[in-house]
PDB file of N, CA and C in Angstrom:
ATOM      1  N   MET F   1       2.073  17.303 -53.755  1.00 50.00           N
ATOM      2  CA  MET F   1       2.734  16.940 -52.531  1.00 50.00           C
ATOM      3  C   MET F   1       1.798  17.162 -51.343  1.00 50.00           C
ATOM      4  N   ALA F   2       1.028  18.240 -51.361  1.00 51.00           N
ATOM      5  CA  ALA F   2       0.084  18.503 -50.278  1.00 51.00           C
ATOM      6  C   ALA F   2      -0.987  17.416 -50.228  1.00 51.00           C
ATOM      7  N   ASP F   3      -1.363  16.900 -51.393  1.00 52.00           N
ATOM      8  CA  ASP F   3      -2.370  15.843 -51.426  1.00 52.00           C
ATOM      9  C   ASP F   3      -1.867  14.569 -50.759  1.00 52.00           C
ATOM     10  N   GLU F   4      -0.570  14.286 -50.897  1.00 54.00           N
ATOM     11  CA  GLU F   4      -0.002  13.087 -50.282  1.00 54.00           C
ATOM     12  C   GLU F   4      -0.088  13.160 -48.764  1.00 54.00           C
ATOM     13  N   ALA F   5       0.221  14.321 -48.172  1.00 51.00           N
ATOM     14  CA  ALA F   5       0.157  14.472 -46.725  1.00 51.00           C
ATOM     15  C   ALA F   5      -1.273  14.297 -46.224  1.00 51.00           C
ATOM     16  N   THR F   6      -2.221  14.861 -46.931  1.00 52.00           N
ATOM     17  CA  THR F   6      -3.623  14.719 -46.543  1.00 52.00           C
ATOM     18  C   THR F   6      -4.058  13.262 -46.640  1.00 52.00           C
ATOM     19  N   THR F   7      -3.669  12.602 -47.698  1.00 53.00           N
ATOM     20  CA  THR F   7      -4.026  11.204 -47.874  1.00 53.00           C
ATOM     21  C   THR F   7      -3.432  10.352 -46.760  1.00 53.00           C
ATOM     22  N   GLY F   8      -2.167  10.600 -46.411  1.00 55.00           N
ATOM     23  CA  GLY F   8      -1.526   9.857 -45.340  1.00 55.00           C
ATOM     24  C   GLY F   8      -2.213  10.073 -44.013  1.00 55.00           C
ATOM     25  N   ARG F   9      -2.592  11.301 -43.735  1.00 55.00           N
ATOM     26  CA  ARG F   9      -3.279  11.619 -42.483  1.00 55.00           C
ATOM     27  C   ARG F   9      -4.645  10.951 -42.448  1.00 55.00           C
ATOM     28  N   GLU F  10      -5.348  10.962 -43.554  1.00 57.00           N
ATOM     29  CA  GLU F  10      -6.658  10.308 -43.598  1.00 57.00           C
ATOM     30  C   GLU F  10      -6.518   8.810 -43.360  1.00 57.00           C
ATOM     31  N   MET F  11      -5.452   8.205 -43.900  1.00 56.00           N
ATOM     32  CA  MET F  11      -5.237   6.775 -43.696  1.00 56.00           C
ATOM     33  C   MET F  11      -4.993   6.475 -42.220  1.00 56.00           C
ATOM     34  N   ILE F  12      -4.223   7.324 -41.537  1.00 58.00           N
ATOM     35  CA  ILE F  12      -3.955   7.120 -40.114  1.00 58.00           C
ATOM     36  C   ILE F  12      -5.247   7.258 -39.321  1.00 58.00           C
ATOM     37  N   ASP F  13      -6.009   8.318 -39.580  1.00 56.00           N
ATOM     38  CA  ASP F  13      -7.261   8.532 -38.851  1.00 56.00           C
ATOM     39  C   ASP F  13      -8.254   7.413 -39.106  1.00 56.00           C
ATOM     40  N   SER F  14      -8.380   6.981 -40.346  1.00 57.00           N
ATOM     41  CA  SER F  14      -9.354   5.937 -40.644  1.00 57.00           C
ATOM     42  C   SER F  14      -8.917   4.609 -40.030  1.00 57.00           C
ATOM     43  N   ASP F  15      -7.616   4.335 -39.968  1.00 54.00           N
ATOM     44  CA  ASP F  15      -7.126   3.108 -39.347  1.00 54.00           C
ATOM     45  C   ASP F  15      -7.521   3.074 -37.871  1.00 54.00           C
ATOM     46  N   PHE F  16      -7.345   4.175 -37.175  1.00 54.00           N
ATOM     47  CA  PHE F  16      -7.693   4.237 -35.759  1.00 54.00           C
ATOM     48  C   PHE F  16      -9.194   4.061 -35.560  1.00 54.00           C
ATOM     49  N   ASN F  17      -9.983   4.725 -36.394  1.00 59.00           N
ATOM     50  CA  ASN F  17     -11.435   4.638 -36.251  1.00 59.00           C
ATOM     51  C   ASN F  17     -11.977   3.277 -36.660  1.00 59.00           C
ATOM     52  N   ASP F  18     -11.337   2.632 -37.625  1.00 70.00           N
ATOM     53  CA  ASP F  18     -11.828   1.348 -38.105  1.00 70.00           C
ATOM     54  C   ASP F  18     -11.521   0.207 -37.140  1.00 70.00           C
ATOM     55  N   ASP F  19     -10.369   0.236 -36.495  1.00 81.00           N
ATOM     56  CA  ASP F  19      -9.984  -0.885 -35.646  1.00 81.00           C
ATOM     57  C   ASP F  19      -9.279  -0.400 -34.380  1.00 81.00           C
ATOM     58  N   PRO F  20     -10.028   0.089 -33.400  1.00 84.00           N
ATOM     59  CA  PRO F  20      -9.400   0.587 -32.169  1.00 84.00           C
ATOM     60  C   PRO F  20      -8.713  -0.518 -31.367  1.00 84.00           C
ATOM     61  N   ALA F  21      -9.143  -1.769 -31.500  1.00 86.00           N
ATOM     62  CA  ALA F  21      -8.509  -2.870 -30.766  1.00 86.00           C
ATOM     63  C   ALA F  21      -7.075  -3.080 -31.256  1.00 86.00           C
ATOM     64  N   THR F  22      -6.848  -2.975 -32.557  1.00 86.00           N
ATOM     65  CA  THR F  22      -5.495  -3.102 -33.101  1.00 86.00           C
ATOM     66  C   THR F  22      -4.622  -1.968 -32.604  1.00 86.00           C
ATOM     67  N   ARG F  23      -5.146  -0.753 -32.617  1.00 85.00           N
ATOM     68  CA  ARG F  23      -4.370   0.396 -32.147  1.00 85.00           C
ATOM     69  C   ARG F  23      -4.041   0.245 -30.665  1.00 85.00           C
ATOM     70  N   ALA F  24      -4.972  -0.229 -29.862  1.00 88.00           N
ATOM     71  CA  ALA F  24      -4.719  -0.440 -28.436  1.00 88.00           C
ATOM     72  C   ALA F  24      -3.620  -1.475 -28.240  1.00 88.00           C
ATOM     73  N   GLY F  25      -3.602  -2.509 -29.055  1.00 89.00           N
ATOM     74  CA  GLY F  25      -2.554  -3.518 -28.980  1.00 89.00           C
ATOM     75  C   GLY F  25      -1.189  -2.946 -29.329  1.00 89.00           C
ATOM     76  N   GLN F  26      -1.143  -2.075 -30.334  1.00 87.00           N
ATOM     77  CA  GLN F  26       0.117  -1.437 -30.710  1.00 87.00           C
ATOM     78  C   GLN F  26       0.642  -0.555 -29.582  1.00 87.00           C
ATOM     79  N   ILE F  27      -0.242   0.178 -28.940  1.00 88.00           N
ATOM     80  CA  ILE F  27       0.155   1.036 -27.821  1.00 88.00           C
ATOM     81  C   ILE F  27       0.659   0.187 -26.665  1.00 88.00           C
ATOM     82  N   ASP F  28       0.000  -0.927 -26.374  1.00 91.00           N
ATOM     83  CA  ASP F  28       0.440  -1.820 -25.298  1.00 91.00           C
ATOM     84  C   ASP F  28       1.848  -2.346 -25.554  1.00 91.00           C
ATOM     85  N   VAL F  29       2.152  -2.704 -26.804  1.00 90.00           N
ATOM     86  CA  VAL F  29       3.491  -3.202 -27.146  1.00 90.00           C
ATOM     87  C   VAL F  29       4.528  -2.110 -26.918  1.00 90.00           C
ATOM     88  N   LEU F  30       4.241  -0.883 -27.331  1.00 86.00           N
ATOM     89  CA  LEU F  30       5.176   0.223 -27.124  1.00 86.00           C
ATOM     90  C   LEU F  30       5.385   0.527 -25.646  1.00 86.00           C
ATOM     91  N   MET F  31       4.331   0.482 -24.874  1.00 90.00           N
ATOM     92  CA  MET F  31       4.420   0.799 -23.447  1.00 90.00           C
ATOM     93  C   MET F  31       5.124  -0.302 -22.657  1.00 90.00           C
ATOM     94  N   ALA F  32       5.182  -1.519 -23.180  1.00 92.00           N
ATOM     95  CA  ALA F  32       5.811  -2.636 -22.471  1.00 92.00           C
ATOM     96  C   ALA F  32       7.336  -2.547 -22.513  1.00 92.00           C
ATOM     97  N   GLY F  33       7.886  -1.799 -23.447  1.00 88.00           N
ATOM     98  CA  GLY F  33       9.332  -1.686 -23.574  1.00 88.00           C
ATOM     99  C   GLY F  33       9.917  -0.763 -22.523  1.00 88.00           C
ATOM    100  N   PRO F  34      11.235  -0.664 -22.496  1.00 89.00           N
ATOM    101  CA  PRO F  34      11.883   0.227 -21.533  1.00 89.00           C
ATOM    102  C   PRO F  34      11.598   1.692 -21.873  1.00 89.00           C
ATOM    103  N   PRO F  35      11.591   2.573 -20.876  1.00 85.00           N
ATOM    104  CA  PRO F  35      11.332   3.989 -21.160  1.00 85.00           C
ATOM    105  C   PRO F  35      12.464   4.603 -21.980  1.00 85.00           C
ATOM    106  N   ALA F  36      12.124   5.563 -22.783  1.00 81.00           N
ATOM    107  CA  ALA F  36      13.114   6.256 -23.607  1.00 81.00           C
ATOM    108  C   ALA F  36      13.942   7.186 -22.734  1.00 81.00           C
ATOM    109  N   GLU F  37      15.156   7.475 -23.191  1.00 85.00           N
ATOM    110  CA  GLU F  37      16.006   8.426 -22.488  1.00 85.00           C
ATOM    111  C   GLU F  37      15.435   9.836 -22.665  1.00 85.00           C
ATOM    112  N   LEU F  38      15.882  10.744 -21.811  1.00 86.00           N
ATOM    113  CA  LEU F  38      15.444  12.127 -21.945  1.00 86.00           C
ATOM    114  C   LEU F  38      15.942  12.697 -23.276  1.00 86.00           C
ATOM    115  N   PRO F  39      15.159  13.551 -23.907  1.00 89.00           N
ATOM    116  CA  PRO F  39      15.567  14.132 -25.190  1.00 89.00           C
ATOM    117  C   PRO F  39      16.723  15.119 -25.020  1.00 89.00           C
ATOM    118  N   SER F  40      17.440  15.361 -26.098  1.00 89.00           N
ATOM    119  CA  SER F  40      18.561  16.302 -26.089  1.00 89.00           C
ATOM    120  C   SER F  40      18.101  17.745 -25.933  1.00 89.00           C
ATOM    121  N   ILE F  41      16.950  18.045 -26.500  1.00 91.00           N
ATOM    122  CA  ILE F  41      16.417  19.409 -26.468  1.00 91.00           C
ATOM    123  C   ILE F  41      15.019  19.353 -25.872  1.00 91.00           C
ATOM    124  N   VAL F  42      14.779  20.175 -24.857  1.00 92.00           N
ATOM    125  CA  VAL F  42      13.454  20.258 -24.251  1.00 92.00           C
ATOM    126  C   VAL F  42      12.925  21.663 -24.506  1.00 92.00           C
ATOM    127  N   VAL F  43      11.728  21.752 -25.068  1.00 92.00           N
ATOM    128  CA  VAL F  43      11.100  23.031 -25.384  1.00 92.00           C
ATOM    129  C   VAL F  43       9.933  23.232 -24.430  1.00 92.00           C
ATOM    130  N   VAL F  44       9.953  24.362 -23.707  1.00 93.00           N
ATOM    131  CA  VAL F  44       8.901  24.669 -22.747  1.00 93.00           C
ATOM    132  C   VAL F  44       8.157  25.902 -23.258  1.00 93.00           C
ATOM    133  N   GLY F  45       6.860  25.749 -23.455  1.00 91.00           N
ATOM    134  CA  GLY F  45       6.046  26.856 -23.925  1.00 91.00           C
ATOM    135  C   GLY F  45       4.920  27.146 -22.953  1.00 91.00           C
ATOM    136  N   ASP F  46       4.060  28.056 -23.307  1.00 92.00           N
ATOM    137  CA  ASP F  46       2.930  28.411 -22.450  1.00 92.00           C
ATOM    138  C   ASP F  46       1.903  27.282 -22.370  1.00 92.00           C
ATOM    139  N   ASP F  47       1.725  26.558 -23.461  1.00 92.00           N
ATOM    140  CA  ASP F  47       0.676  25.543 -23.520  1.00 92.00           C
ATOM    141  C   ASP F  47       1.192  24.114 -23.540  1.00 92.00           C
ATOM    142  N   ALA F  48       2.468  23.902 -23.776  1.00 91.00           N
ATOM    143  CA  ALA F  48       2.960  22.532 -23.921  1.00 91.00           C
ATOM    144  C   ALA F  48       4.454  22.454 -23.626  1.00 91.00           C
ATOM    145  N   VAL F  49       4.895  21.243 -23.331  1.00 91.00           N
ATOM    146  CA  VAL F  49       6.308  20.931 -23.165  1.00 91.00           C
ATOM    147  C   VAL F  49       6.586  19.709 -24.037  1.00 91.00           C
ATOM    148  N   PHE F  50       7.632  19.771 -24.854  1.00 91.00           N
ATOM    149  CA  PHE F  50       7.950  18.613 -25.677  1.00 91.00           C
ATOM    150  C   PHE F  50       9.457  18.521 -25.858  1.00 91.00           C
ATOM    151  N   GLY F  51       9.914  17.349 -26.259  1.00 91.00           N
ATOM    152  CA  GLY F  51      11.328  17.112 -26.437  1.00 91.00           C
ATOM    153  C   GLY F  51      11.666  16.745 -27.865  1.00 91.00           C
ATOM    154  N   LEU F  52      12.888  17.070 -28.267  1.00 91.00           N
ATOM    155  CA  LEU F  52      13.384  16.766 -29.608  1.00 91.00           C
ATOM    156  C   LEU F  52      14.635  15.911 -29.483  1.00 91.00           C
ATOM    157  N   ARG F  53      14.737  14.922 -30.350  1.00 87.00           N
ATOM    158  CA  ARG F  53      15.934  14.085 -30.430  1.00 87.00           C
ATOM    159  C   ARG F  53      16.491  14.203 -31.838  1.00 87.00           C
ATOM    160  N   PRO F  54      17.486  15.079 -32.022  1.00 87.00           N
ATOM    161  CA  PRO F  54      18.063  15.228 -33.371  1.00 87.00           C
ATOM    162  C   PRO F  54      18.692  13.920 -33.841  1.00 87.00           C
ATOM    163  N   ILE F  55      18.637  13.690 -35.138  1.00 86.00           N
ATOM    164  CA  ILE F  55      19.261  12.507 -35.726  1.00 86.00           C
ATOM    165  C   ILE F  55      20.762  12.765 -35.802  1.00 86.00           C
ATOM    166  N   ARG F  56      21.526  11.823 -35.325  1.00 82.00           N
ATOM    167  CA  ARG F  56      22.986  11.941 -35.339  1.00 82.00           C
ATOM    168  C   ARG F  56      23.503  11.733 -36.757  1.00 82.00           C
ATOM    169  N   ARG F  57      24.401  12.606 -37.182  1.00 84.00           N
ATOM    170  CA  ARG F  57      25.011  12.478 -38.502  1.00 84.00           C
ATOM    171  C   ARG F  57      26.368  11.815 -38.370  1.00 84.00           C
ATOM    172  N   GLN F  58      26.698  10.987 -39.339  1.00 84.00           N
ATOM    173  CA  GLN F  58      28.017  10.378 -39.336  1.00 84.00           C
ATOM    174  C   GLN F  58      29.041  11.374 -39.855  1.00 84.00           C
ATOM    175  N   ALA F  59      30.185  11.421 -39.199  1.00 75.00           N
ATOM    176  CA  ALA F  59      31.228  12.386 -39.590  1.00 75.00           C
ATOM    177  C   ALA F  59      32.044  11.883 -40.746  1.00 75.00           C
TER     178      ALA F  59
END
């Protein structure tokens, strides 16, 4: 299982390094859309601030 995560990460890194123009195009498409809503949970730390959006479960 640990090997799968490493392999997946290597694929992501190599994709970015192999074709930065494609990655730039993907980022442009994401940035062209409407901004996301604020997250439900905001975590503030000494070095970073990030937000979490829990997945809603069906009742």
